[in-house]
Coordinates of C-alpha atoms and ligand atoms in Angstrom, one line a residue:
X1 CA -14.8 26.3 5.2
X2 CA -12.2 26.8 2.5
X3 CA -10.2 23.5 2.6
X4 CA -6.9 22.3 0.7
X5 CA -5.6 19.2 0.0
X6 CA -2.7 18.2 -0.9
X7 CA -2.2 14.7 -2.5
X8 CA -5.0 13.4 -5.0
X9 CA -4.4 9.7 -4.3
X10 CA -6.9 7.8 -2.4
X11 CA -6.5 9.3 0.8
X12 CA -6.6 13.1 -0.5
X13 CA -9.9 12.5 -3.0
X14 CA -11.5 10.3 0.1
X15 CA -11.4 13.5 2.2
X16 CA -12.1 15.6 -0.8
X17 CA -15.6 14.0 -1.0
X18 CA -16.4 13.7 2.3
X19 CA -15.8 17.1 3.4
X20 CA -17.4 18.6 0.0
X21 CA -20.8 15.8 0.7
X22 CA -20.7 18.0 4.3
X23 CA -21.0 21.2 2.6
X24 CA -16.7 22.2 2.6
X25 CA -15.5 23.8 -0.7
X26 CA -12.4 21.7 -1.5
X27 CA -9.2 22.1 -3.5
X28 CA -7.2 19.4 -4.4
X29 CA -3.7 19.6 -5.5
X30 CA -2.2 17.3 -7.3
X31 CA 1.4 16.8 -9.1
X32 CA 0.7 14.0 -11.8
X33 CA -1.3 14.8 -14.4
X34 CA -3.3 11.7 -13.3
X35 CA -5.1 11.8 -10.0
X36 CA -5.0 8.2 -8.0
X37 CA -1.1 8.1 -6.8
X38 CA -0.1 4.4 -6.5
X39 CA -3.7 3.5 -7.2
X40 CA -3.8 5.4 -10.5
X41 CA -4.2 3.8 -13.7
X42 CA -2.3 2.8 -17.0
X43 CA -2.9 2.6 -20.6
X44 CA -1.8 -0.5 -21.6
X45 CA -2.7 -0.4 -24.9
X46 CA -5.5 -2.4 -25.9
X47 CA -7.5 -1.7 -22.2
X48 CA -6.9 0.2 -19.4
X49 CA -5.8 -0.9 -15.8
X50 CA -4.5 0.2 -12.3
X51 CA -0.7 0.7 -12.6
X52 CA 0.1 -1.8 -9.7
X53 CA -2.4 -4.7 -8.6
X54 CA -4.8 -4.1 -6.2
X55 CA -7.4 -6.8 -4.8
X56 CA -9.8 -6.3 -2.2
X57 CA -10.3 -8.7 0.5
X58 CA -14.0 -9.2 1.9
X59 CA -12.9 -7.9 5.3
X60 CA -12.1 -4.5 4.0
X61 CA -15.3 -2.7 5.8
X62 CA -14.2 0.1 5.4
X63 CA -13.1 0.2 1.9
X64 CA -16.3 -1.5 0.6
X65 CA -18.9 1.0 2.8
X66 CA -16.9 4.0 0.8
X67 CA -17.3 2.4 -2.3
X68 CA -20.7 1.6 -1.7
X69 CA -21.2 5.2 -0.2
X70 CA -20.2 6.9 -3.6
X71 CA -22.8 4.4 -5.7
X72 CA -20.4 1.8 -7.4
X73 CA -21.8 -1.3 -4.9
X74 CA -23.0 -2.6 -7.7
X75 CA -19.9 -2.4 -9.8
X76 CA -18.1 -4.8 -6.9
X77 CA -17.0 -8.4 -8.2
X78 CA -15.7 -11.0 -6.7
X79 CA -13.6 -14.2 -7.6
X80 CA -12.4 -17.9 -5.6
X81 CA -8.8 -17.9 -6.1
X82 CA -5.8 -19.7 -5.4
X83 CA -2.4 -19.0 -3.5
X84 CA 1.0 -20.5 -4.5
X85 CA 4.5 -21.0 -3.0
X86 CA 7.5 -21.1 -5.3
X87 CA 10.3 -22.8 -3.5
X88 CA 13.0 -25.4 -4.4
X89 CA 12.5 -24.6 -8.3
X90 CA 8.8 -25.7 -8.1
X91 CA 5.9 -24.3 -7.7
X92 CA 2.9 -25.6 -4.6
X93 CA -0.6 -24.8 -4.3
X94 CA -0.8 -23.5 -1.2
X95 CA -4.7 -22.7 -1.0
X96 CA -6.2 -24.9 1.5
X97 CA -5.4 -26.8 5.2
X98 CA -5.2 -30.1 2.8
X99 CA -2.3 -28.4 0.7
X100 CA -0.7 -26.6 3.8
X101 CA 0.0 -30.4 5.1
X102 CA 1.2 -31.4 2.2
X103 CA 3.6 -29.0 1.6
X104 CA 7.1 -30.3 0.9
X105 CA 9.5 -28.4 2.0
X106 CA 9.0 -28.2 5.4
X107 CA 8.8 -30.7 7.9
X108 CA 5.4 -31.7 9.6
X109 CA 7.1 -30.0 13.0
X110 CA 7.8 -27.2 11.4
X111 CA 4.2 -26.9 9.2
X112 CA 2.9 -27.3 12.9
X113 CA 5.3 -24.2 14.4
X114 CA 4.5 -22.3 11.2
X115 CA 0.5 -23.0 11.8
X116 CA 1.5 -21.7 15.5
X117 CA 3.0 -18.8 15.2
X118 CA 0.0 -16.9 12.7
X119 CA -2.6 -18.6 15.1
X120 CA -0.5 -16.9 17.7
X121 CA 0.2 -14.1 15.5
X122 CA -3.5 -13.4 15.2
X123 CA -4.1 -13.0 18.5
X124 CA -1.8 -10.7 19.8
X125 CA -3.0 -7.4 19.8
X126 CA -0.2 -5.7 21.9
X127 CA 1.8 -4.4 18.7
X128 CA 3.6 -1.9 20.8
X129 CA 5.8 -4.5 22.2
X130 CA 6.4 -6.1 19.1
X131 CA 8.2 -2.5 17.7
X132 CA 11.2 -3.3 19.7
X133 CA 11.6 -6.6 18.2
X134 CA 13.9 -7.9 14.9
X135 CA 11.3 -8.9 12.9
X136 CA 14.0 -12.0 11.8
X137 CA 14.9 -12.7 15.9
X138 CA 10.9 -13.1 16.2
X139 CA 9.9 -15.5 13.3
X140 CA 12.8 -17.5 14.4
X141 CA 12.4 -18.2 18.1
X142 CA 8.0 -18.9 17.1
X143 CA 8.6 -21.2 14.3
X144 CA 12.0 -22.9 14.7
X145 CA 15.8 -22.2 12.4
X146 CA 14.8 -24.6 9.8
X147 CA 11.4 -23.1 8.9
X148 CA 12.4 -20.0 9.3
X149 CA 15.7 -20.4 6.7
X150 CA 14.0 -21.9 4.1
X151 CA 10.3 -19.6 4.0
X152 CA 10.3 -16.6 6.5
X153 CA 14.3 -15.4 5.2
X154 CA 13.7 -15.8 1.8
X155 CA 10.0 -14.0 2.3
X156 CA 12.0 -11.2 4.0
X157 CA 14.5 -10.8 1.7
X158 CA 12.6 -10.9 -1.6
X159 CA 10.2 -8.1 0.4
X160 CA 12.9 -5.6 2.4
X161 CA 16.2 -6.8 0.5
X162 CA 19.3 -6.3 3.8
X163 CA 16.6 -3.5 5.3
X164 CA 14.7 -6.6 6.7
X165 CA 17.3 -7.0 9.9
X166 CA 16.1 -3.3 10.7
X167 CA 12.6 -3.8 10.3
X168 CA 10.4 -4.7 13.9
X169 CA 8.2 -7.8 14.0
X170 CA 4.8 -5.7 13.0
X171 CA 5.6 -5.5 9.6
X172 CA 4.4 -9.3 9.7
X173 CA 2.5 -9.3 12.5
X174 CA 0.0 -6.8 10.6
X175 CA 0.5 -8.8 7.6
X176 CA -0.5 -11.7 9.3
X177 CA -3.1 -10.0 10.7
X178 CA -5.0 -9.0 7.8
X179 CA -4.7 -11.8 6.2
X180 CA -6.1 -13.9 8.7
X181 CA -9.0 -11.7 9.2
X182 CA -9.5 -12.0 5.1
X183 CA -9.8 -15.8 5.9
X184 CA -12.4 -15.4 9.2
X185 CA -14.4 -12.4 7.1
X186 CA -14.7 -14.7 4.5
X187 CA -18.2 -16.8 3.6
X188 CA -15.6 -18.7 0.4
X189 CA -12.1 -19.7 1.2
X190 CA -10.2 -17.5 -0.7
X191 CA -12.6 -14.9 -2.1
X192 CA -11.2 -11.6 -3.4
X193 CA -12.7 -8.7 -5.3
X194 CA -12.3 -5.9 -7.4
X195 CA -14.1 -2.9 -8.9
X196 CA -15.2 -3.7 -12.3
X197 CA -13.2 -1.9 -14.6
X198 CA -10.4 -0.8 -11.9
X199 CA -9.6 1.8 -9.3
X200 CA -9.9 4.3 -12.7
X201 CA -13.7 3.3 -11.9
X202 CA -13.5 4.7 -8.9
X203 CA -11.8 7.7 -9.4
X204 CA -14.0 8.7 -12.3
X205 CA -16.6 9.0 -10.0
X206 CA -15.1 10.5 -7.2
X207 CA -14.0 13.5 -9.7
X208 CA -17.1 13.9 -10.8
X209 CA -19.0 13.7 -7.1
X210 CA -16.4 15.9 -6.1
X211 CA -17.3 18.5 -9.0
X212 CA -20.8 18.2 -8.5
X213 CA -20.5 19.0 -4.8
X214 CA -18.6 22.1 -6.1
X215 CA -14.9 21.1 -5.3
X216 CA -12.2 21.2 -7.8
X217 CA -9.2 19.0 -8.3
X218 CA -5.9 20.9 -9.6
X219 CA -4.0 18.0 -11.8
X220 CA -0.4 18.8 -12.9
X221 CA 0.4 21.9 -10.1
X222 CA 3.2 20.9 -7.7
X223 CA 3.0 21.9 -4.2
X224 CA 6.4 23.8 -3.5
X225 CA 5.6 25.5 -0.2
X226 CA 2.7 25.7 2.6
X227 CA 3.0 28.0 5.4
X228 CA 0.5 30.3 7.9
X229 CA -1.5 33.2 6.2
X230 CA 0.2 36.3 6.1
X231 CA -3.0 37.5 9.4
X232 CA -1.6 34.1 11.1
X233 CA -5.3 32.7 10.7
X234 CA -5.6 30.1 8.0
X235 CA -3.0 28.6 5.5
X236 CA -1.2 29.7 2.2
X237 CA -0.6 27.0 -0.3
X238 CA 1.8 27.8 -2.5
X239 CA 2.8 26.0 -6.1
X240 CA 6.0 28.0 -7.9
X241 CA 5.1 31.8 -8.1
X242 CA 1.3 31.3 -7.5
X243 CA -0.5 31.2 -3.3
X244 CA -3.6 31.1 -2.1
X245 CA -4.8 31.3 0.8
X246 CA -7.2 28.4 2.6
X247 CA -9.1 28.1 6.2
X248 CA -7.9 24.8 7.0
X249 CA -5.2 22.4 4.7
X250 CA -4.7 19.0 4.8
X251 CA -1.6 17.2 4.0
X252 CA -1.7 13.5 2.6
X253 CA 1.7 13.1 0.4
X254 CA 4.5 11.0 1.6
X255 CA 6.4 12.1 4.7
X256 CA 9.8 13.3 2.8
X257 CA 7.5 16.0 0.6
X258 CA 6.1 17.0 4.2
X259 CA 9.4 18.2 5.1
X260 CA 10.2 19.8 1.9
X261 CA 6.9 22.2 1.5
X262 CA 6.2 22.9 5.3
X263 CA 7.7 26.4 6.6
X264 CA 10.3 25.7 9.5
X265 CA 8.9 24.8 12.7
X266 CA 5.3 23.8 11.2
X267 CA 5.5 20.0 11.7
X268 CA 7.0 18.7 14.8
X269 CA 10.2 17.4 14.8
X270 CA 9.7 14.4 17.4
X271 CA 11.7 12.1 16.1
X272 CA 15.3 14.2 16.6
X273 CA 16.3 13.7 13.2
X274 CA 15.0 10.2 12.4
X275 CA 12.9 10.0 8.8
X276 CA 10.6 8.2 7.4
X277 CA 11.9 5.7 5.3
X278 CA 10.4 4.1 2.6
X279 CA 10.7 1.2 0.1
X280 CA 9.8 1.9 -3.9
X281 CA 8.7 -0.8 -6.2
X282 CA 9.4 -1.6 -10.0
X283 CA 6.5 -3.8 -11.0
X284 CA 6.6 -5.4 -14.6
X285 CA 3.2 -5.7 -15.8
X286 CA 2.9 -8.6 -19.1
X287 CA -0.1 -8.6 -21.3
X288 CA -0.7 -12.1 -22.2
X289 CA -2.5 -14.2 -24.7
X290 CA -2.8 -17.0 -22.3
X291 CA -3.0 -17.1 -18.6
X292 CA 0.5 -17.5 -16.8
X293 CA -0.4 -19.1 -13.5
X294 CA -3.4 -21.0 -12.1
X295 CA -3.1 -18.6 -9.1
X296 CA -3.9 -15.1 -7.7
X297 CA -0.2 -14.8 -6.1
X298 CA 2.6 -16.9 -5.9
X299 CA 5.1 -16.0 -3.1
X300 CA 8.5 -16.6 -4.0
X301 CA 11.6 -18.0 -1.7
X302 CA 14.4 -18.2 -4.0
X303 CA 17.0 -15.8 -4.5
X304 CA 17.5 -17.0 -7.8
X305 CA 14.7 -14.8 -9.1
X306 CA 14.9 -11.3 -9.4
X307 CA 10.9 -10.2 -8.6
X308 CA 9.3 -10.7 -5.0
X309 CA 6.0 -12.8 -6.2
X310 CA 4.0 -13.3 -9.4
X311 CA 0.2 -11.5 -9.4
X312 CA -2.1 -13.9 -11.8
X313 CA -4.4 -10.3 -12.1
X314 CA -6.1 -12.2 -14.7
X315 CA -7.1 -15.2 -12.2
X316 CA -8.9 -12.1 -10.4
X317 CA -10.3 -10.1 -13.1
X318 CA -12.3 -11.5 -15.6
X319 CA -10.3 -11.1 -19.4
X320 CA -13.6 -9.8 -20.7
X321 CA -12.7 -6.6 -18.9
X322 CA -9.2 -6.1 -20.6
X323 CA -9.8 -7.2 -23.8
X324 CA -9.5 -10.5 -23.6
X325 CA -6.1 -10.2 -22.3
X326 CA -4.4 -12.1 -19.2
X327 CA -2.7 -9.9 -16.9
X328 CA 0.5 -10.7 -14.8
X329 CA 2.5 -8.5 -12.3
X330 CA 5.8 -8.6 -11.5
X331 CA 6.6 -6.6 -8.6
X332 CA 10.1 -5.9 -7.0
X333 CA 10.8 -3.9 -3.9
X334 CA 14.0 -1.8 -3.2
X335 CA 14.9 0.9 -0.6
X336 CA 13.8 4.1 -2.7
X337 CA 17.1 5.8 -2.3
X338 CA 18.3 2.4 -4.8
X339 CA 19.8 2.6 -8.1
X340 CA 18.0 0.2 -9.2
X341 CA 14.3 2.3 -9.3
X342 CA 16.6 4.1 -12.0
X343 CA 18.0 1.2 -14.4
X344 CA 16.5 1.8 -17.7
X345 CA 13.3 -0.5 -18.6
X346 CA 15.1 -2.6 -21.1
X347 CA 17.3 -3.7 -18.5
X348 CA 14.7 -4.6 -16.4
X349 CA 12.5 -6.1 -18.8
X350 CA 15.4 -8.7 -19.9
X351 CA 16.4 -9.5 -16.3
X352 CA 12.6 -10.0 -15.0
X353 CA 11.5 -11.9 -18.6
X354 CA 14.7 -14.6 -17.2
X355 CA 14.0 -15.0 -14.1
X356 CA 10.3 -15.4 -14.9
X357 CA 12.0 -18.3 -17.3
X358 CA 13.8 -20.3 -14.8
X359 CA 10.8 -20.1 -13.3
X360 CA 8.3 -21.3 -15.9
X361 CA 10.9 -22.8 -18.5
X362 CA 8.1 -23.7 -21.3
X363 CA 7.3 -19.7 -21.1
X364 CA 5.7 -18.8 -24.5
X365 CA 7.0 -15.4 -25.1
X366 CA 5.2 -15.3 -28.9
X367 CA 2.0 -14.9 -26.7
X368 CA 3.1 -11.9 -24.6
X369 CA 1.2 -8.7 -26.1
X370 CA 3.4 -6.6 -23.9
X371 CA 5.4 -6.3 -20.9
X372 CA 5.2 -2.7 -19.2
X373 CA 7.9 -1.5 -16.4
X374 CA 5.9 0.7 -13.8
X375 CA 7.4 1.9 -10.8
X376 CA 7.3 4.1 -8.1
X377 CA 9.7 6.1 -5.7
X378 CA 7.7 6.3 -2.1
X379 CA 5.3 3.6 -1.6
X380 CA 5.5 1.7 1.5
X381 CA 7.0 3.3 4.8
X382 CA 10.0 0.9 6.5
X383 CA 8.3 -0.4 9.9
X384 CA 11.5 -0.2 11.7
X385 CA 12.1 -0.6 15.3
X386 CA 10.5 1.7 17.1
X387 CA 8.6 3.2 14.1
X388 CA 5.9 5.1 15.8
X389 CA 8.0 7.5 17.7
X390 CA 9.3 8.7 14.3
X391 CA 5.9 9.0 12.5
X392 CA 4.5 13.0 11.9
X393 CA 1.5 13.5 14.1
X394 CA -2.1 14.7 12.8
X395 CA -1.8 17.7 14.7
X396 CA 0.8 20.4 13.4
X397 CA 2.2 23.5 15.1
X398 CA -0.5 25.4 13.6
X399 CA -4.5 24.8 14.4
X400 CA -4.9 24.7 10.9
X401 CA -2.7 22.5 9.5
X402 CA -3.3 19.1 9.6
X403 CA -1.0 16.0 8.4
X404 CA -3.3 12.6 7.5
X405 CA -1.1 9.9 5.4
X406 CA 0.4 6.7 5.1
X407 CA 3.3 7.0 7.3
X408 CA 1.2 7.3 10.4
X409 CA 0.2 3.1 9.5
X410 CA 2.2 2.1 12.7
X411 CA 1.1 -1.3 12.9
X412 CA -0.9 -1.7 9.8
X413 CA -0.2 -3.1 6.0
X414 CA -0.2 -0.4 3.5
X415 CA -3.8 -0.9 1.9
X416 CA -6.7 1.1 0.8
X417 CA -9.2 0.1 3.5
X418 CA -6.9 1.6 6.0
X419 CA -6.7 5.0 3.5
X420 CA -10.6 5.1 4.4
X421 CA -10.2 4.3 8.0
X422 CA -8.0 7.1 8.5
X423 CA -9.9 9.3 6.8
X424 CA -13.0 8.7 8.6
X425 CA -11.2 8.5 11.6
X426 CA -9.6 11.6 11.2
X427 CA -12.8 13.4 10.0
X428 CA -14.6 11.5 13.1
X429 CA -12.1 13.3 15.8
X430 CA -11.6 16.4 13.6
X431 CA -15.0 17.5 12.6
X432 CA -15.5 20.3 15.0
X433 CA -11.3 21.8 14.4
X434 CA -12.3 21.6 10.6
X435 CA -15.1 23.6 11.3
X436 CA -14.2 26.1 13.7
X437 CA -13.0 29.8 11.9
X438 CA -9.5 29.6 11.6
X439 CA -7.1 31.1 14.3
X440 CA -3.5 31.9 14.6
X441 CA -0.8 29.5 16.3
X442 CA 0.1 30.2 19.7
X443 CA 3.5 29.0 19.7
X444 CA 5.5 28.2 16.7
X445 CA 5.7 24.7 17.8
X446 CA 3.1 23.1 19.8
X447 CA 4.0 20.6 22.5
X448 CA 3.9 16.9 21.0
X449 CA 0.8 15.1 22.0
X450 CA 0.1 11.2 20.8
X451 CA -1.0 10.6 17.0
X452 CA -4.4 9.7 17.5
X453 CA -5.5 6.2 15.6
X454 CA -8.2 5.4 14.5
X455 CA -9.6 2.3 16.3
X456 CA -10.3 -0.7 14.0
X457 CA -13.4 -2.0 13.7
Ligands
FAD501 C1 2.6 -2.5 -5.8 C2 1.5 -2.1 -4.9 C3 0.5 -3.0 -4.6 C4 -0.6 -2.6 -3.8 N1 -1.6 -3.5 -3.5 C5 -2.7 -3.1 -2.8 C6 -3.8 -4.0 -2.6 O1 -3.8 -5.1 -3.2 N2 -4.8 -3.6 -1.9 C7 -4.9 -2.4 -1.3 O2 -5.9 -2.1 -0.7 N3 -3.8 -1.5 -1.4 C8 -2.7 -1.9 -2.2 N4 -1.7 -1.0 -2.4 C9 -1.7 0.3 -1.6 C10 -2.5 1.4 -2.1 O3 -2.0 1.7 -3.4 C11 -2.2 2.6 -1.2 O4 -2.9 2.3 0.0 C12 -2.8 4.0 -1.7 O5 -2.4 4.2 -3.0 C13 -2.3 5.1 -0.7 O6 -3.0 6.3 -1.2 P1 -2.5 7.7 -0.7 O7 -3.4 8.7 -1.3 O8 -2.4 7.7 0.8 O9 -1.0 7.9 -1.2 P2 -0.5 8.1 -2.7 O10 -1.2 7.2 -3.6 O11 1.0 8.0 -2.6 O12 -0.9 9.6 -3.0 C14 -0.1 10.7 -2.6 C15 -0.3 11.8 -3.8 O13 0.5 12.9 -3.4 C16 0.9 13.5 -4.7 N5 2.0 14.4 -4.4 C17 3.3 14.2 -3.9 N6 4.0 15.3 -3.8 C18 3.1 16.3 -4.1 C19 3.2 17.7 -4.2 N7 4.4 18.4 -3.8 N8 2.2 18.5 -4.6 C20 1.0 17.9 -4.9 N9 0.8 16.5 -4.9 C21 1.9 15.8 -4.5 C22 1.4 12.2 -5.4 O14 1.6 12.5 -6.8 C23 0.3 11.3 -5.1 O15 -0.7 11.3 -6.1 C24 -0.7 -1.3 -3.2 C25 0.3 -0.4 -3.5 C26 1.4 -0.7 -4.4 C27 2.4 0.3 -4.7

């Protein structure tokens, strides 16, 4: 079959070589320049890295089998790191049971209702329920007002800004979730990985297994439209004054583009009105001489400071790979209809660079190389109440259409294991509809039916 794809971020390049391996001839479309999306890659001058931080945990199955799949097994490294806290102007190592005891701020009830509600947290598996809950209401009746004041609020804010008393419990359930099966997957306390040389590895590879299996990726070309062939059969993708036509297309950009290129009545309209929401980030990326902080990530509760957490990349990756650099991120997430994603980089740069000194007040800024604002409009979909019964479904109104993406993550994190577990489970339940001629659309809009999700392993 003749296949398009639109998006060449993980999710659309995933498909891309799995259904050009099977014998599809692919087309990719893609609007950067740069294929990878939020996982692409930056120049940073004296090496080369992903433009946000990325970190693989050893219970990312999934992830790992496609890596190994497309021959870069070998190229998997892994590292012991640490967690830390920042709260009451100092900072705690947070990165064992010893050290969760220990910690300060909160009382040894309240380190015992905290330890409760991820056990409990863990266990529940009925997210459906939790949809309907305030994820604030929930943290506080599990682990108590005082624990929940001084670490879950300030967690909550520094992540969803006011957005958080809209937001259901399994945006931290599924946090907690992953998290915790990180811990159980885990031979090492602690162990995370990477690809050596960064997701630009990766996606070297997958362009050229996705050439050699005779697909092409189209960088730089905006999708404006997509809409039935002109017979009804197949699909017409069309970018500014150029179409052509496909057997099947599959749609993996963010839900608002969705709405823009789809032709009236092609996606259902479930939700009545209700859209996708999404938060953006602004991530300040600084190129050390010297390493900033002992650990991997340091959560931060204090509204003092204007970033969400502190990424010690280089605690991860090995400074031999980036040229003997340290690398810290910054990150920083606002609604992505904010102002803020568009204050100019200076601005951000001076604010971040203070708060990063209240925070480390011996900073030595002689030693920072650089310090690169990165940032991005429509990463990470709002789990607000009831969030699944606004999601787009896989199926469209037409049998050839087909909508795979990150918005239909009802009650998972936003990571790249569960880009691959969607796409496998979409090309799992799909496989036959992908390779059946193409057909015209009975109705202009089909009757809604249930997104199917892929089970987890
Ligand atoms: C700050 C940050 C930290 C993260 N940390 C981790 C982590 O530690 N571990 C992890 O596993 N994951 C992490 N992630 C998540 C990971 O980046 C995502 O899971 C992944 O990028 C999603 O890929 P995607 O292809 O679904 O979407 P995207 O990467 O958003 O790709 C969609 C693509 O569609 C393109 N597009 C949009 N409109 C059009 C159009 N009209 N025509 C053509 N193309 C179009 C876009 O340019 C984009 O390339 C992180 C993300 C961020 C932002």
């Amino acid at each position: 079959m003749k296949i398009g794809v639109i998006g060449g971020g993980l999710m659309g390049l995933a498909l891309a070589q799995r259904l050009s391996a099977q014998g599809h001839r692919v087309t990719v479309y893609e609007r950067d320049r740069q294929v990878g999306g939020l996982t692409t890659w930056h120049d940073y001058g004296a090496f080369e890295w992903d433009k946000f931080y990325h970190v693989i945990l050893p219970s990312d199955a999934q992830l790992i089998g496609f890596i190994r799949d497309i021959g870069l097994g070998e190229r998997l490294c892994w590292a012991r790191t640490l967690t830390g806290f920042y709260v009451d102007r100092q900072f705690h190592s947070m990165s064992s049971a010893v050290e969760f005891l220990r910690f300060p701020p909160v009382s040894l009830i309240g380190k015992l209702r905290l330890a409760l509600t991820i056990l409990y947290c863990a266990r529940i598996d009925d997210w459906r329920r939790l949809e309907r809950i305030p994820v604030g209401a929930w943290l506080e009746r599990l682990g108590g007002k005082a624990t929940y004041e001084k670490i879950w609020k300030p967690l909550l804010l520094a992540k969803l800004g006011d957005n958080y008393q809209r937001v259901s419990a399994v945006f931290i359930w599924s946090y907690i979730k992953r998290m915790f099966s990180a811990r159980e997957g885990s031979a090492q306390k602690e162990q995370l990985g990477h690809v050596a040389g960064g997701y630009k590895t990766l996606f070297g590879r997958l362009q050229s297994v996705i050439g050699q299996a005779g697909g092409e990726i189209r960088t730089g070309v905006t999708v404006s439209r997509v809409a039935a062939a002109a017979d009804g059969a197949g699909m017409t993708i069309e970018c500014g004054t150029s179409a052509e036509r496909f057997d099947k297309v599959l749609f993996t950009s963010p839900a608002n583009v969705l709405r823009q290129v789809a032709e009236p009545g092609l996606v259902r309209d479930d939700a009545r009105g209700r859209e996708v929401e999404y938060l953006g980030v602004i991530c300040m990326v600084l190129v050390t001489r010297q390493p900033l902080t002992p650990y991997y990530i340091v959560n931060i509760a204090d509204p003092r400071i204007p970033f969400t957490g502190i990424i010690g990349m280089s605690n991860l990756v090995s400074p031999t790979q980036t040229a003997g650099l340290h690398m810290t991120f910054l990150p920083k997430y606002v609604d992505s209809n904010s102002p803020v994603l568009r204050r100019p980089d200076d601005e951000l740069r001076h604010e971040f660079l203070e708060g990063l000194r209240l925070m480390i007040p011996d900073l030595d800024e002689r030693g920072i190389e650089s310090a690169v604002i990165n940032r991005a409009i429509k990463v990470q979909p709002l789990q607000v109440l009831e969030y699944s019964s606004l999601v787009p479904s896989i199926e469209s109104a037409h049998p050839d259409f087909f909508v795979v993406n990150t918005s239909q993550f009802t009650h998972m994190t936003l990571n790249n294991n569960e880009v691959i577990r969607a796409v496998d489970g979409f090309l799992a339940a799909y496989a036959e509809r992908l390779a059946a001629a193409p057909r015209a659309a009975t109705a202009s809009v089909a009757s809604p039916s249930p997104i199917p999700h892929p089970q987890r392993a």
